Tab-separated table of C-alpha atoms in Angstrom:
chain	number	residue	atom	x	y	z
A	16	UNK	CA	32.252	53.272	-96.269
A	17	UNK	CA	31.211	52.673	-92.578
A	18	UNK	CA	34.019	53.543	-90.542
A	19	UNK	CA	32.462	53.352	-87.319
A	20	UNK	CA	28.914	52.040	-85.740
A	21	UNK	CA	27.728	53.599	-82.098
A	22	UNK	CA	24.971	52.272	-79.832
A	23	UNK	CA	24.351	56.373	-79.112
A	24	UNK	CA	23.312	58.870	-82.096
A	25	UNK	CA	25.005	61.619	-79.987
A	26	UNK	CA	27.969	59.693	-80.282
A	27	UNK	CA	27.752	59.577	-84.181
A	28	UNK	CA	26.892	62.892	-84.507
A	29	UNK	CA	29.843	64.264	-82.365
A	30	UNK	CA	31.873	62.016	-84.398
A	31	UNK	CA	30.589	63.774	-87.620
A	32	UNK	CA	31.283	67.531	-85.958
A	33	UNK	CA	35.064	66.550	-85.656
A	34	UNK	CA	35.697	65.059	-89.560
A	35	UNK	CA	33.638	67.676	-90.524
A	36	UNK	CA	35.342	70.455	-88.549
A	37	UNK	CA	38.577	68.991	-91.100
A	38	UNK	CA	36.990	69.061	-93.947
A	39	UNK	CA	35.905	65.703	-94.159
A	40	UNK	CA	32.416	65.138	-95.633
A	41	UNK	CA	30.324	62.649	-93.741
A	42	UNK	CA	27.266	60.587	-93.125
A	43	UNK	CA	25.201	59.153	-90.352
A	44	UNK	CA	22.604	56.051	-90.596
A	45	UNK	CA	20.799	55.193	-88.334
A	46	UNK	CA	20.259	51.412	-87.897
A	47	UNK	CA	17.254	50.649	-85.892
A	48	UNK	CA	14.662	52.252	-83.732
A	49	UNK	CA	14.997	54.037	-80.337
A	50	UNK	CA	15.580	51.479	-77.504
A	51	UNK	CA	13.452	52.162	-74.442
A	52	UNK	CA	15.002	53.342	-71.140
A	53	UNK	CA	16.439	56.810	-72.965
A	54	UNK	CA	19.596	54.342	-73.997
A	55	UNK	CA	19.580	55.867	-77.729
A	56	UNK	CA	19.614	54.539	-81.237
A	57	UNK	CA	22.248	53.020	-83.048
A	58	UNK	CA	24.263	54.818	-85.597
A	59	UNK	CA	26.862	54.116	-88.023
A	60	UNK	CA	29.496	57.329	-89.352
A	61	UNK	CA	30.025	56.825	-92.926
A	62	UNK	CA	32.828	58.606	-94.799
A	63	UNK	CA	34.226	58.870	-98.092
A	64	UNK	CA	36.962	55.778	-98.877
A	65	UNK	CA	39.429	57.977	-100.021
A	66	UNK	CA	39.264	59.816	-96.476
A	67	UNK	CA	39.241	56.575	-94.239
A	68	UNK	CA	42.260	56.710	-92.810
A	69	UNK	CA	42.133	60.689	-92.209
A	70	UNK	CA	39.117	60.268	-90.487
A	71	UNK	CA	40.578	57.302	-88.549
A	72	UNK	CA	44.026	59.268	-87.082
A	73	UNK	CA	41.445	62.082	-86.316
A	74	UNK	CA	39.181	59.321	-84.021
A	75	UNK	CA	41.740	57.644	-82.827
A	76	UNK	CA	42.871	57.814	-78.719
A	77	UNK	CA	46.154	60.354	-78.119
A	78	UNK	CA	49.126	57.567	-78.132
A	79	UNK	CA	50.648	58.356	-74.688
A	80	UNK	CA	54.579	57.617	-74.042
């Protein structure tokens, strides 16, 4: 399952260091072609179902008080 899309690959593949880093298997697509002006391709991170919401509290911004 997609559980997030990125207008940078870098961006995905960071992404996919950190899940995997917690034992989270993952996947990146990309989903078109490289844009001109050194802006990147876009990516989507693709994990497991069962591991969704793992991968989502592991993505997710620090809650501050």
């Amino acid at each position: 399952m997609t559980l997030r899309t990125t207008s940078w690959r870098w961006e995905a593949e960071l992404m996919q260091q950190l899940l995997e880093a917690h034992g989270i298997p993952t996947r990146i697509l990309d989903l078109g072609s490289t844009s001109y002006f050194g802006a990147g391709s876009p990516a989507a991170l693709q994990v497991y179902a069962k591991d969704r919401w793992t991968a989502l509290l592991l993505l997710s911004p620090i809650e501050e008080e």
